[in-house]
Structure formats: C-alpha cells, structure tokens
Coordinates of C-alpha atoms and ligand atoms in Angstrom, one line a residue:
X19 CA -23.5 -12.1 90.9
X20 CA -25.9 -14.0 89.0
X21 CA -28.3 -13.6 86.0
X22 CA -31.1 -13.0 87.9
X23 CA -32.9 -9.6 88.0
X24 CA -33.1 -8.1 91.5
X25 CA -34.6 -4.7 91.7
X26 CA -34.4 -4.6 95.6
X27 CA -30.8 -5.4 95.6
X28 CA -29.7 -2.0 96.6
X29 CA -32.6 -1.5 98.8
X30 CA -31.5 -4.7 100.8
X31 CA -28.0 -3.4 101.4
X32 CA -29.3 -0.1 102.6
X33 CA -31.4 -2.2 105.0
X34 CA -28.3 -4.2 106.3
X35 CA -26.4 -1.2 106.9
X36 CA -29.0 1.2 108.3
X37 CA -30.2 -1.3 110.9
X38 CA -29.0 -1.4 114.5
X39 CA -25.7 -3.0 115.2
X40 CA -25.5 -6.7 115.1
X41 CA -25.8 -6.9 118.6
X42 CA -29.5 -6.2 118.5
X43 CA -30.0 -8.3 115.6
X44 CA -28.8 -11.5 117.6
X45 CA -31.0 -11.6 120.6
X46 CA -30.9 -15.0 122.8
X47 CA -33.9 -16.9 123.8
X48 CA -35.5 -15.4 127.0
X49 CA -34.6 -18.4 129.0
X50 CA -31.0 -18.3 128.0
X51 CA -30.7 -14.7 128.7
X52 CA -31.7 -15.1 132.6
X53 CA -28.4 -16.7 133.2
X54 CA -26.5 -14.1 131.9
X55 CA -25.3 -10.7 133.2
X56 CA -26.5 -7.8 131.5
X57 CA -22.8 -6.4 131.6
X58 CA -21.4 -9.6 129.7
X59 CA -24.1 -9.4 127.4
X60 CA -23.4 -5.8 126.4
X61 CA -19.5 -6.6 126.2
X62 CA -20.2 -9.3 124.0
X63 CA -22.2 -7.6 121.5
X64 CA -19.4 -4.7 121.2
X65 CA -16.8 -7.1 120.3
X66 CA -15.7 -8.0 117.0
X67 CA -12.8 -10.1 116.5
X68 CA -11.5 -10.8 112.9
X69 CA -8.3 -11.2 110.8
X70 CA -7.2 -9.6 107.8
X71 CA -6.4 -12.2 104.9
X72 CA -4.5 -11.4 102.0
X73 CA -1.7 -12.3 99.4
X74 CA 1.5 -10.5 100.4
X75 CA 1.8 -7.1 98.9
X76 CA -2.1 -6.7 98.5
X77 CA -2.0 -4.1 101.2
X78 CA -2.7 -5.7 104.4
X79 CA -0.3 -4.1 106.6
X80 CA -1.0 -0.6 105.1
X81 CA -4.9 -1.3 105.7
X82 CA -4.2 -2.3 109.2
X83 CA -2.5 0.7 109.8
X84 CA -5.4 2.8 108.5
X85 CA -7.9 0.8 110.5
X86 CA -5.6 1.2 113.9
X87 CA -5.5 5.1 113.0
X88 CA -9.3 5.3 113.0
X89 CA -9.4 3.4 116.2
X90 CA -6.8 5.9 117.8
X91 CA -4.8 3.0 118.6
X92 CA -1.8 4.4 116.8
X93 CA -1.1 8.0 116.0
X94 CA 1.0 8.0 112.9
X95 CA 1.4 5.6 109.7
X96 CA 4.4 3.4 110.0
X97 CA 3.8 2.3 113.6
X98 CA 3.0 -1.1 112.6
X99 CA 6.0 -1.8 110.8
X100 CA 8.0 0.0 113.5
X101 CA 6.4 -2.1 116.2
X102 CA 7.2 -5.3 114.2
X103 CA 10.7 -4.3 113.9
X104 CA 11.0 -3.8 117.6
X105 CA 9.4 -7.1 118.4
X106 CA 11.9 -8.9 116.3
X107 CA 14.8 -7.8 118.4
X108 CA 13.1 -9.7 121.4
X109 CA 14.9 -13.1 120.7
X110 CA 17.3 -15.1 118.6
X111 CA 14.9 -17.0 116.3
X112 CA 13.2 -14.0 115.4
X113 CA 16.3 -12.8 114.1
X114 CA 15.8 -15.0 111.2
X115 CA 12.4 -12.9 110.3
X116 CA 14.4 -9.8 110.8
X117 CA 17.4 -11.1 108.3
X118 CA 14.6 -11.9 105.9
X119 CA 12.4 -8.9 106.4
X120 CA 9.3 -10.9 107.1
X121 CA 6.8 -11.6 109.8
X122 CA 6.8 -15.0 111.1
X123 CA 4.5 -14.5 114.4
X124 CA 0.9 -13.3 114.1
X125 CA -0.3 -10.6 116.5
X126 CA -3.1 -9.2 118.3
X127 CA -4.3 -5.6 118.1
X128 CA -7.0 -4.4 120.3
X129 CA -8.6 -1.1 119.7
X130 CA -11.9 0.7 120.1
X131 CA -13.9 2.3 117.3
X132 CA -17.3 3.8 117.6
X133 CA -19.1 1.8 120.5
X134 CA -17.1 -1.4 119.4
X135 CA -14.2 -3.3 121.0
X136 CA -12.3 -4.5 117.9
X137 CA -9.8 -7.3 118.2
X138 CA -7.6 -7.5 114.8
X139 CA -5.4 -10.6 114.5
X140 CA -2.5 -10.4 112.1
X141 CA -1.5 -13.2 109.7
X142 CA 2.0 -13.3 108.7
X143 CA 2.0 -12.3 105.0
X144 CA 5.0 -13.5 103.3
X145 CA 5.1 -16.3 100.8
X146 CA 6.6 -18.5 103.6
X147 CA 3.6 -18.2 105.8
X148 CA 3.2 -21.0 108.7
X149 CA 0.6 -23.0 110.5
X150 CA 0.2 -20.0 112.7
X151 CA -1.2 -18.1 109.8
X152 CA -3.9 -20.9 109.5
X153 CA -4.6 -21.4 113.1
X154 CA -5.1 -17.6 113.9
X155 CA -8.2 -18.1 111.5
X156 CA -9.5 -20.7 114.1
X157 CA -9.8 -17.8 116.7
X158 CA -11.6 -15.1 114.9
X159 CA -15.5 -14.7 114.0
X160 CA -15.0 -13.2 110.7
X161 CA -12.3 -12.2 108.2
X162 CA -11.6 -9.2 106.0
X163 CA -10.1 -10.4 102.7
X164 CA -8.0 -7.8 100.9
X165 CA -7.4 -8.3 97.1
X166 CA -4.8 -6.3 94.8
X167 CA -7.1 -4.7 92.2
X168 CA -4.5 -5.4 89.8
X169 CA -4.0 -8.9 90.6
X170 CA -7.2 -10.3 91.8
X171 CA -7.1 -13.6 93.8
X172 CA -3.7 -14.9 94.4
X173 CA -2.2 -18.2 95.9
X174 CA -2.0 -17.4 99.5
X175 CA -5.6 -15.8 99.6
X176 CA -6.8 -19.0 98.1
X177 CA -5.2 -21.2 100.8
X178 CA -6.3 -19.0 103.6
X179 CA -10.1 -19.1 102.3
X180 CA -9.9 -22.9 102.1
X181 CA -9.0 -22.8 106.1
X182 CA -12.1 -20.0 106.4
X183 CA -14.3 -22.4 104.7
X184 CA -13.7 -25.0 107.6
X185 CA -15.8 -23.0 109.8
X186 CA -17.6 -21.1 107.2
X187 CA -16.1 -17.8 108.6
X188 CA -18.0 -14.6 107.2
X189 CA -15.9 -12.7 104.7
X190 CA -15.8 -9.0 103.9
X191 CA -13.7 -8.3 101.0
X192 CA -12.0 -5.2 100.1
X193 CA -10.6 -4.7 96.6
X194 CA -7.3 -2.3 97.1
X195 CA -5.2 0.1 94.8
X196 CA -7.7 1.6 92.9
X197 CA -5.7 4.7 92.6
X198 CA -3.5 2.3 90.0
X199 CA -4.5 0.9 86.8
X200 CA -5.7 -2.6 87.6
X201 CA -8.5 -5.2 86.4
X202 CA -12.0 -4.5 85.2
X203 CA -14.2 -4.5 88.8
X204 CA -16.7 -6.8 87.0
X205 CA -13.7 -9.2 86.1
X206 CA -12.3 -8.8 89.8
X207 CA -15.6 -10.0 91.2
X208 CA -15.9 -13.0 88.5
X209 CA -12.4 -14.1 89.5
X210 CA -13.3 -14.0 93.2
X211 CA -16.6 -16.0 92.6
X212 CA -15.0 -18.7 90.6
X213 CA -11.9 -19.2 92.3
X214 CA -13.0 -18.7 96.1
X215 CA -16.8 -20.1 95.4
X216 CA -18.5 -17.1 97.4
X217 CA -20.9 -15.0 96.0
X218 CA -20.1 -11.4 95.7
X219 CA -22.2 -8.3 96.5
X220 CA -20.9 -5.1 96.1
X221 CA -21.6 -2.3 98.4
X222 CA -19.5 0.3 96.7
X223 CA -18.7 0.6 93.1
X224 CA -15.6 2.2 91.8
X225 CA -15.5 5.0 89.2
X226 CA -12.5 4.5 86.8
X227 CA -9.4 3.4 88.2
X228 CA -5.6 4.8 88.1
X229 CA -5.3 8.4 86.9
X230 CA -8.9 8.4 86.1
X231 CA -9.9 7.1 89.5
X232 CA -12.8 9.4 90.7
X233 CA -14.1 7.7 93.7
X234 CA -17.0 5.3 94.6
X235 CA -20.5 5.1 94.3
X236 CA -21.9 3.8 97.7
X237 CA -24.9 1.9 96.5
X238 CA -26.6 1.4 100.0
X239 CA -26.2 4.9 101.0
X240 CA -26.7 6.3 97.6
X241 CA -23.8 8.4 98.0
X242 CA -20.7 9.6 95.6
X243 CA -17.6 9.4 97.5
X244 CA -15.2 11.6 95.8
X245 CA -11.6 10.5 95.6
X246 CA -8.7 13.0 96.4
X247 CA -5.4 11.3 96.5
X248 CA -3.2 11.5 99.7
X249 CA -6.4 12.2 101.8
X250 CA -9.1 10.5 103.5
X251 CA -12.9 10.9 102.6
X252 CA -13.7 14.2 103.6
X253 CA -17.4 15.3 104.4
X254 CA -17.2 17.8 101.5
X255 CA -16.5 15.1 99.2
X256 CA -19.3 12.9 99.7
X257 CA -22.5 13.7 97.5
X258 CA -25.9 12.2 97.9
X259 CA -27.3 10.9 94.8
X260 CA -30.7 9.4 95.2
X261 CA -31.5 9.2 91.5
X262 CA -28.6 8.4 89.1
X263 CA -30.0 10.0 86.0
X264 CA -29.5 13.4 88.0
X265 CA -27.8 16.1 85.8
X266 CA -25.6 16.6 89.2
X267 CA -23.7 13.6 88.4
X268 CA -22.9 14.4 85.0
X269 CA -21.6 17.9 86.5
X270 CA -19.5 16.0 89.1
X271 CA -18.2 13.1 86.7
X272 CA -18.3 14.5 83.4
X273 CA -18.0 11.8 80.7
X274 CA -17.5 9.1 83.5
X275 CA -21.3 9.6 84.7
X276 CA -22.7 7.6 81.8
X277 CA -20.0 4.8 82.5
X278 CA -21.2 4.5 86.1
X279 CA -25.0 4.4 85.0
X280 CA -24.1 1.5 82.8
X281 CA -22.0 -0.1 85.4
X282 CA -24.9 0.2 88.0
X283 CA -27.6 -1.0 85.5
X284 CA -25.5 -4.3 84.6
X285 CA -25.0 -4.7 88.4
X286 CA -28.7 -4.7 89.2
X287 CA -29.4 -7.4 86.8
X288 CA -26.5 -9.2 87.7
X289 CA -25.9 -9.2 91.4
X290 CA -28.0 -11.1 94.1
X291 CA -29.3 -9.0 96.9
X292 CA -27.3 -9.1 100.1
X293 CA -28.8 -11.6 102.5
X294 CA -27.2 -11.3 106.1
X295 CA -27.9 -15.1 106.5
X296 CA -26.0 -16.1 103.6
X297 CA -23.2 -13.8 104.5
X298 CA -22.9 -15.3 108.0
X299 CA -22.7 -18.9 106.7
X300 CA -20.0 -17.6 104.4
X301 CA -21.8 -18.0 101.3
X302 CA -21.9 -14.3 100.3
X303 CA -19.4 -11.2 100.8
X304 CA -19.9 -7.8 100.8
X305 CA -17.5 -6.1 98.5
X306 CA -16.0 -2.7 98.9
X307 CA -13.2 -0.8 96.7
X308 CA -10.9 1.6 97.8
X309 CA -7.0 2.8 98.4
X310 CA -5.8 1.7 101.6
X311 CA -2.7 4.0 101.1
X312 CA -4.8 6.9 100.3
X313 CA -7.3 6.3 103.2
X314 CA -10.1 5.8 100.7
X315 CA -13.0 3.4 101.5
X316 CA -11.3 2.4 104.8
X317 CA -13.8 4.0 107.2
X318 CA -16.7 2.7 105.2
X319 CA -15.0 -0.7 105.4
X320 CA -14.7 -0.3 109.2
X321 CA -18.1 0.7 109.5
X322 CA -19.1 -2.4 107.5
X323 CA -17.1 -4.6 110.0
X324 CA -19.1 -3.0 113.0
X325 CA -22.3 -3.4 111.4
X326 CA -22.1 -6.6 109.4
X327 CA -19.7 -8.8 111.0
X328 CA -20.8 -11.0 113.9
X329 CA -20.1 -10.6 117.5
X330 CA -18.3 -13.5 119.4
X331 CA -20.4 -16.8 118.2
X332 CA -21.2 -20.0 119.7
X333 CA -18.3 -22.6 119.6
X334 CA -18.2 -26.2 119.1
X335 CA -16.8 -28.5 121.7
X336 CA -16.8 -32.5 121.7
X337 CA -19.7 -32.6 123.7
X338 CA -21.9 -29.6 122.9
X339 CA -22.1 -26.2 122.0
X340 CA -20.9 -23.3 124.0
X341 CA -22.6 -19.9 124.0
X342 CA -20.6 -16.8 124.7
X343 CA -23.1 -15.5 127.1
X344 CA -22.7 -18.5 129.4
X345 CA -21.7 -17.5 132.7
X346 CA -18.8 -19.9 133.1
X347 CA -15.4 -18.8 131.8
X348 CA -14.0 -21.1 128.9
X349 CA -11.4 -20.6 126.2
X350 CA -8.7 -22.3 124.1
X351 CA -5.2 -21.8 123.1
X352 CA -4.5 -21.5 119.4
X353 CA -1.2 -20.1 119.4
X354 CA 2.1 -20.4 121.5
X355 CA 4.7 -17.6 121.2
X356 CA 8.1 -18.9 122.5
X357 CA 11.0 -17.3 124.1
X358 CA 9.3 -14.1 125.3
X359 CA 12.2 -14.3 127.6
X360 CA 15.0 -16.5 126.3
X361 CA 16.5 -16.8 129.8
X362 CA 13.9 -18.8 131.1
X363 CA 12.4 -20.8 128.2
X364 CA 8.8 -19.2 129.0
X365 CA 6.0 -19.3 126.4
X366 CA 3.2 -17.1 126.0
X367 CA -0.1 -18.9 125.2
X368 CA -2.4 -16.9 123.2
X369 CA -6.2 -17.8 124.3
X370 CA -9.4 -16.9 122.8
X371 CA -12.1 -16.4 125.4
X372 CA -15.3 -18.3 124.3
X373 CA -17.5 -17.7 127.4
X374 CA -18.0 -16.1 130.4
X375 CA -15.6 -13.4 132.0
X376 CA -12.1 -13.6 132.8
X377 CA -10.8 -12.0 135.8
X378 CA -7.3 -11.6 137.5
X379 CA -6.7 -14.9 139.6
X380 CA -9.3 -16.5 138.2
X381 CA -9.2 -20.6 139.0
X382 CA -9.6 -22.7 136.1
X383 CA -9.2 -26.4 135.0
X384 CA -6.6 -27.3 132.5
X385 CA -8.3 -30.1 131.3
X386 CA -5.7 -32.2 129.2
X387 CA -3.5 -32.5 132.4
X388 CA -6.5 -32.6 134.6
X389 CA -4.9 -29.9 136.7
X390 CA -6.3 -26.7 138.4
X391 CA -4.4 -23.2 137.5
X392 CA -4.8 -19.9 138.9
X393 CA -4.2 -17.3 136.3
X394 CA -2.7 -14.5 138.1
X395 CA -1.6 -12.1 135.0
X396 CA -3.0 -12.2 131.6
X397 CA -1.5 -9.9 128.9
X398 CA -3.9 -8.2 126.7
X399 CA -2.5 -6.8 123.1
X400 CA -3.1 -3.2 122.4
X401 CA -1.7 -1.8 119.2
X402 CA 1.8 -0.8 120.5
X403 CA 1.6 -2.0 124.1
X404 CA 1.1 -5.2 126.0
X405 CA -0.6 -4.7 129.4
X406 CA -1.8 -6.8 132.1
X407 CA -5.6 -7.0 132.0
X408 CA -7.9 -7.1 135.1
X409 CA -10.9 -8.6 132.9
X410 CA -11.7 -9.8 129.5
X411 CA -14.8 -11.0 127.6
X412 CA -15.6 -13.6 125.0
X413 CA -13.8 -12.6 121.7
X414 CA -10.9 -11.2 123.5
X415 CA -7.5 -12.7 123.3
X416 CA -5.5 -12.9 126.3
X417 CA -1.8 -14.0 126.7
X418 CA -1.0 -16.7 129.4
X419 CA 2.7 -16.8 130.5
X420 CA 3.5 -20.4 131.2
X421 CA 6.4 -22.8 131.4
X422 CA 5.2 -25.4 128.6
X423 CA 2.3 -26.5 130.5
X424 CA -0.1 -25.1 127.8
X425 CA -0.3 -26.4 124.4
X426 CA -1.9 -25.6 121.1
X427 CA -5.5 -26.8 121.1
X428 CA -5.7 -26.9 125.0
X429 CA -9.2 -26.0 126.4
X430 CA -9.4 -24.3 130.0
X431 CA -12.5 -23.7 131.6
X432 CA -14.0 -22.8 135.2
X433 CA -15.5 -26.3 135.9
X434 CA -17.2 -28.4 133.1
X435 CA -14.5 -30.6 131.0
X436 CA -14.8 -29.4 127.5
X437 CA -12.6 -29.5 124.6
X438 CA -12.9 -27.1 122.0
X439 CA -12.8 -28.1 118.4
X440 CA -11.5 -26.4 115.1
X441 CA -8.1 -25.9 116.2
X442 CA -6.4 -28.5 114.1
X443 CA -3.0 -29.5 113.0
X444 CA -3.3 -28.9 108.7
X445 CA -1.8 -31.4 106.6
X446 CA 2.0 -30.2 105.4
X447 CA 2.8 -29.3 102.2
X448 CA 6.5 -29.4 102.7
X449 CA 8.6 -32.2 104.3
X450 CA 12.3 -32.7 105.1
X451 CA 14.0 -35.4 107.0
X452 CA 16.2 -34.5 110.2
X453 CA 19.9 -35.7 109.9
X454 CA 21.3 -35.5 113.3
X455 CA 25.2 -34.4 113.0
X456 CA 26.1 -35.8 116.5
X457 CA 24.3 -39.0 117.6
X458 CA 25.0 -38.3 121.2
X459 CA 22.6 -35.6 121.0
X460 CA 19.5 -37.8 120.1
X461 CA 17.9 -37.4 123.4
X462 CA 18.0 -33.6 122.9
X463 CA 16.9 -33.8 119.5
X464 CA 13.7 -35.8 120.8
X465 CA 13.1 -33.2 123.4
X466 CA 13.5 -30.4 121.2
X467 CA 11.1 -31.7 118.4
X468 CA 8.6 -32.6 121.0
X469 CA 8.6 -29.1 122.5
X470 CA 8.7 -27.2 119.4
X471 CA 5.7 -29.4 117.9
X472 CA 3.7 -28.5 121.1
X473 CA 4.2 -24.8 120.3
X474 CA 3.2 -25.4 116.7
X475 CA 6.4 -24.5 115.1
X476 CA 6.5 -27.8 113.2
X477 CA 5.0 -31.2 112.7
X478 CA 7.0 -34.4 113.3
X479 CA 6.4 -37.8 111.8
X480 CA 8.3 -40.9 112.6
X481 CA 7.9 -43.5 109.9
X482 CA 6.4 -47.0 110.9
X483 CA 9.6 -48.6 109.4
X484 CA 12.2 -46.8 111.2
X485 CA 10.8 -45.2 114.4
X486 CA 14.1 -43.4 115.2
X487 CA 13.9 -41.4 112.1
X488 CA 12.2 -37.9 112.0
X489 CA 10.5 -36.3 109.0
X490 CA 9.3 -32.6 109.6
X491 CA 6.4 -31.4 108.0
X492 CA 5.3 -27.8 107.6
X493 CA 3.0 -25.5 105.6
X494 CA 5.6 -22.8 104.9
X495 CA 9.1 -23.1 104.4
X496 CA 10.3 -20.7 107.0
X497 CA 9.2 -23.3 109.8
X498 CA 12.1 -25.5 108.9
X499 CA 14.7 -22.4 109.3
X500 CA 12.9 -21.7 112.7
X501 CA 12.9 -25.2 113.8
X502 CA 16.6 -25.8 112.9
X503 CA 17.8 -22.5 114.5
X504 CA 16.0 -23.0 117.7
X505 CA 17.4 -26.6 117.9
X506 CA 20.7 -25.4 117.8
X507 CA 20.4 -22.4 120.1
X508 CA 18.0 -23.8 122.7
X509 CA 18.7 -27.6 122.7
X510 CA 22.4 -27.3 121.6
X511 CA 21.4 -29.9 118.6
X512 CA 23.4 -29.5 115.2
X513 CA 21.3 -31.2 112.5
X514 CA 20.8 -30.7 108.7
X515 CA 17.9 -31.6 106.4
X516 CA 17.6 -34.2 103.7
X517 CA 15.0 -33.6 100.9
X518 CA 12.2 -36.1 100.8
X519 CA 9.7 -36.7 98.4
X520 CA 6.3 -35.9 99.9
X521 CA 3.8 -33.4 98.9
X522 CA 1.2 -33.8 101.7
X523 CA -0.2 -36.0 104.4
X524 CA -3.5 -37.3 105.7
X525 CA -4.4 -38.7 108.8
X526 CA -6.1 -42.1 108.8
X527 CA -9.3 -42.8 110.7
X528 CA -11.6 -45.9 110.4
X529 CA -14.2 -47.9 112.2
X530 CA -13.1 -50.7 110.1
X531 CA -9.8 -52.3 112.0
X532 CA -9.3 -54.8 109.5
X533 CA -9.3 -52.4 106.5
X534 CA -7.1 -49.9 108.3
X535 CA -4.6 -53.0 109.2
X536 CA -4.6 -54.0 105.9
X537 CA -4.2 -50.6 104.2
X538 CA -1.2 -50.0 106.6
X539 CA 0.8 -53.3 105.8
X540 CA 0.2 -52.5 102.1
X541 CA 1.6 -49.0 102.5
X542 CA 4.0 -49.5 105.1
X543 CA 6.7 -47.5 103.6
X544 CA 4.6 -44.4 103.6
X545 CA 3.1 -44.7 106.9
X546 CA 4.2 -42.9 110.0
X547 CA 2.9 -41.8 113.3
X548 CA 2.7 -38.2 114.0
X549 CA 3.8 -36.4 117.5
X550 CA 0.6 -37.5 119.3
X551 CA 0.8 -41.2 117.8
X552 CA -1.8 -40.8 115.0
X553 CA -1.5 -43.2 112.1
X554 CA -0.6 -40.7 109.1
X555 CA -0.3 -41.3 105.4
X556 CA 2.7 -39.5 103.8
X557 CA 1.7 -38.7 100.3
X558 CA 3.9 -38.4 97.2
X559 CA 1.2 -37.6 94.7
X560 CA -2.1 -35.8 95.3
X561 CA -3.5 -37.5 92.1
X562 CA -2.6 -41.0 93.2
X563 CA -4.1 -40.2 96.8
X564 CA -7.4 -39.6 95.1
X565 CA -7.4 -43.2 93.4
X566 CA -6.2 -44.6 96.8
X567 CA -9.1 -42.9 98.3
X568 CA -11.4 -44.2 96.0
X569 CA -10.1 -47.8 96.5
X570 CA -10.6 -47.8 100.2
X571 CA -13.9 -46.2 101.0
X572 CA -14.0 -47.5 104.7
X573 CA -11.1 -45.1 105.5
X574 CA -11.2 -41.5 106.3
X575 CA -8.1 -39.6 105.0
X576 CA -8.3 -36.4 106.8
X577 CA -6.5 -33.3 105.7
X578 CA -6.6 -32.0 109.2
X579 CA -6.3 -33.2 112.6
X580 CA -8.0 -31.8 115.8
X581 CA -5.4 -31.3 118.6
X582 CA -8.1 -31.8 121.1
X583 CA -9.1 -35.3 119.9
X584 CA -6.0 -36.7 120.9
X585 CA -7.4 -39.7 122.9
X586 CA -10.4 -40.7 120.6
X587 CA -8.7 -40.9 117.3
X588 CA -6.5 -43.4 117.9
Ligands
G4P7 P1 1.3 -6.5 102.6 O1 0.9 -6.1 104.1 O2 -0.2 -7.1 102.3 O3 2.3 -7.1 102.2 O4 1.3 -5.1 102.0 P2 1.8 -3.7 102.2 O5 0.5 -3.0 102.9 O6 3.1 -3.6 102.8 O7 1.7 -2.9 100.8 C1 2.3 -3.6 99.7 C2 2.6 -2.3 98.6 O8 1.7 -1.9 98.4 C3 3.3 -1.1 99.6 O9 4.3 -0.5 98.7 C4 2.3 -0.2 99.9 O10 2.5 1.1 100.0 C5 1.5 -0.5 98.5 N1 0.0 -0.2 98.9 C6 -0.6 -0.5 99.8 N2 -1.8 0.1 99.5 C7 -2.0 0.8 98.2 C8 -2.8 1.5 97.7 O11 -4.1 1.6 97.8 N3 -2.4 2.0 96.4 C9 -1.0 1.9 96.0 N4 -0.8 2.5 95.0 N5 -0.1 1.3 96.6 C10 -0.7 0.7 97.8 P3 6.0 -0.8 98.8 O12 6.4 0.2 97.8 O13 6.3 -2.2 98.7 O14 6.1 -0.5 100.3 P4 6.4 0.9 100.8 O15 7.8 1.4 100.7 O16 5.1 1.9 100.4 O17 6.0 0.8 102.3

C-alpha cells in the first residue's frame, strides 16, 4: 500500500494470474538446459514446496485440512487432527505433546492438485514452538501466512517472518475468519505492512464481515464471489462484474455495493501494483481474504500458490549455487525425528532434495563424515500415509532411516563435496542449567545431550569458566520438557533444571584474533562453547548487547550459526 496512484494495479494482477504457470516463466539458459533431462525439468516445474505460518488459533490446521481436501489427499475434515493424534502414540516422548494437546513435530504432506505436486510442510503451532518450526522454513520455497482477521499480526507470526527474511522467502497471505467480526481490512493491511515490513497487494477484497459478510471481490478476475456459510464457493455464486458501476452490483449487494465501490476506489489509489519480482524477493505479498472453516476463498488461494509461488529454487552452498535442474542428486537434512521405533533408537532424517533425481538404491556421499552411503529406502509422506518411494525430485522431502549418522545440516550429494547453507542454529531465547541428580551418570548425560543436540531437540552450551556445567538453550519451553523426558527414558539420567538469567545468545566471529581474545577475557563469565565448540556469548540483556556490539566493531555477533560451517568458523 502506498500513496501513489496506480491505475494499472488490477490489470497487473490479472496478468499475473492469467499467465502460464510459473514453470513457463522460469526458463533456464539454453546451454544449461542441455544438461538437464526433460523429465526432471518437468517434474521440477510442477513442484511447489511451502509451509503455512501462523500464530496458534489463526486457523492453520483448518486451512491445511481444506487444502488437502482439494488435493483429494484426505476424504473428510478432521483427518489431520486425527492423524496427529495417532502419531502421538508412536513414542514415549511424544506423550508430552499428547498430554498438552499440542504438536511438537513438523510433518510433511504431499499431494497433487491440478497438474502440480505439492509438498506442504507443517509448522508446530503452539506457543511453545521449537527450533524445528524455524528449520522447516529453511526447506521451503515459499510460505503461506495465515492471519486471524480479528487479531492481525501476532507474536509467533512475527517471529516466523523473521526467519523467512533470512532467505527472502516469498509469502502469500490469507486473512482468515471473515465470517466473524474482525478488524477493518485496510487496518489489517497496515498492520501487516508496519509490523512485518512487507508490502501488501490485495488480490481479493472482502465485502462486509461477520454477520454481514457477503463474500469477496476478486480484483484480478473481476469476479464477485458470494459467500454462503458452510459451503465452498460454488460456480453459481461467482458473478463476473467488469464494471463496478454496474447496477447488477447493487442488485446483488444492496447497500454494501457502494461500500465496495468506495473501498476499491481507495485501494486503486493506495496499493502498489503486483510485481512478480518483488513477490519472489519477499518484498510484496499478495493478500487473499476468506474463511477456512467455511472453505471460502481456499480454492482461490491454492490456485494462487500454484501460479505465483516459485518452483524449487537454486540453493546456496559454501562453494557455489546449485540449480535444481542439475543432473547430480543433492540435498540437505533439516529435521531429525527420533524414536520412530523406540526399541532400536533409530532416527528418521528429513532430507530436502535440491538437485537431480533420487532413486531407490542411489549411492551418495555423506560429506561430513566422508563416507559413501546407499539409500535403499526412502519414505515419502503423503497426507495420511508414509510410503517407500522409488524416486523423488527437487522440492520433495524424503525421510531416510539411520542410526544416528545423519545430523541436522548435513549435505549428501552424488559426488561433488558441497555444503548447503541456510540450515542454522537459531539463537535461543530460553535457558536452563542442568543439575544432574546422580553424578555417576555424568557420562550418560554427556552422551544424551550430544545426541539430542544433533537431533536439534535442544542446544547445549558449556561455560568457559566451568566446562563440566551444561546450560541448555531453546526457542520454545517445551524443548526443555522433551529433553528431560528423553534423558530419563533413553539414557537413564535423572536431572533437574535451575533457572539462569540469560535472554539470548550470539555466536562470535572475528578476523581480529586479538580483539576476540580481549573480549573473551573481559566477558569470561558469560562466554561458553556450543556443542560444536563455537565461541558463544550468553546474553542477559538485549539492550546492553546493542551497546556491546557498538563497542566491538571488529567482532561479529551472529544471531544464528550455520551447522555446516562447523570447521570454518572456529
Ligand atoms: P491453528 O491450527 O492455527 O491453531 O488453528 P485451528 O485451525 O485449529 O483453528 C483454531 C480455531 O479457529 C478452531 O476453533 C477453528 O474451528 C476456528 N476457525 C478456523 N478457521 C475459521 C474461520 O474461517 N471462521 C471461524 N469462525 N472460525 C475458524 P476451535 O473452537 O478452537 O476448535 P474446533 O473445536 O473448531 O476444532
């Protein structure tokens, strides 16, 4: 939204939605394309890998369910919740989430819609979300942001958007619950723009809300979509209205027709035109209004994801950019699910494929350990099932069973030694000190914490002044409960927590060794090593940190740390 007058705004949106699917818009240089197989290209261009981000209760689960219904991946509403409940029974530590009625794990749902292959990644939605929630966003090419129309931008959405910013992930916005009284639409757009620093371009505009909600006007298609509670938009409820001054509008909307005209007039003067480039850079977000519960506006949203959201994108490694169309297979691990089978301490590594084609039995290099591995079985996650897959393509997420060889941030490729970037540890916001009840179990505690750190369950810091002490860091409080419960059940360690007065952490990096040593000596009581021996400052006061950073311009205070840079940042 801005104060510039842009008459062509609506026309641009029309063009964006009318044009060929994004696959056609992304053509690769001729010489590159020679290397690629036509089939791979086709598979890549059909894929959309995205996550839904929202604050709890905004309607993420409801919307996910409706999207899956459209894709024919589930047959009835309620299945997603039921599926989650079933999964909880799978292991002991998951009992925590069952007890608390929340979802700790992120899951992947694959489904077809139209000609597209969709990988929808779920993010845990409770206030006690974990680093897994953040990390899921490193594996997607775009995100769908759900906002409760009565509440506007809430804390968790803000935090998740900060993570999206790291890679400039394109965002599509859905303003939900229009069937309830909420905030004025224009107010909501201002809120999104001011709080999240992203420009809004409405693609649909609501007519009334709550009891007087009549539907939306589709600015690009110039269609009125009339709302009927409890049913999805049906063909007879869609009326084409090219000219808003048409008396047909008054006939259909009565007194609300003039409100709509006023709103659209206001918008055409205030909203910037949609620019695909700006959207793909994460600077602009197309906005849709609707009601997930009533399945209203959901199909339009899904169509927009297919047309606007990017296909699998090139990814940065420590040495070069990798194009998805490259022939050699490569991917990175962004999540570990432990205890798939508690009897065998096995782990399922979630791997995002970045290039090439996966096929069963593929030989790959696991570069961190410098070992070859053959992937005999890979799980693909359909909405209600997990199945072994014969092949998979860039954008897909596959699950690889392993006994602890794969860690978060690991890269595997067919040959070339690559390290994918952008799968970081995020600065924790919560800290606790571990108190071991039985000192004879110190070894088990060390081993347990090492493994739990590798799985991304929690972060561990050892203070410089006392290397045998453990301070745990997390972004969500539940991570502490899960850690304690797993230490007890899997490693036989009885421990408790002491509160500690830290609010964040920063990883310190500097070319100036002298300054770094000086800083370390001066702030010894707050310095620690993380699980991979990186120097970390534990921060008690964020305001003071700002001042400290100004005082030490030769030192970088990083808010996240790449897993894969383990050996280079020391
Ligand atoms: P979440 O995953 O983001 O946490 O939200 P979820 O979908 O569980 O939705 C939170 C509540 O909001 C649910 O009500 C859900 O039915 C309601 N809701 C979602 N979309 C809409 C909508 O478009 N309109 C209205 N009026 N409500 C909506 P609940 O009572 O907490 O749960 P339930 O008993 O309905 O499952």
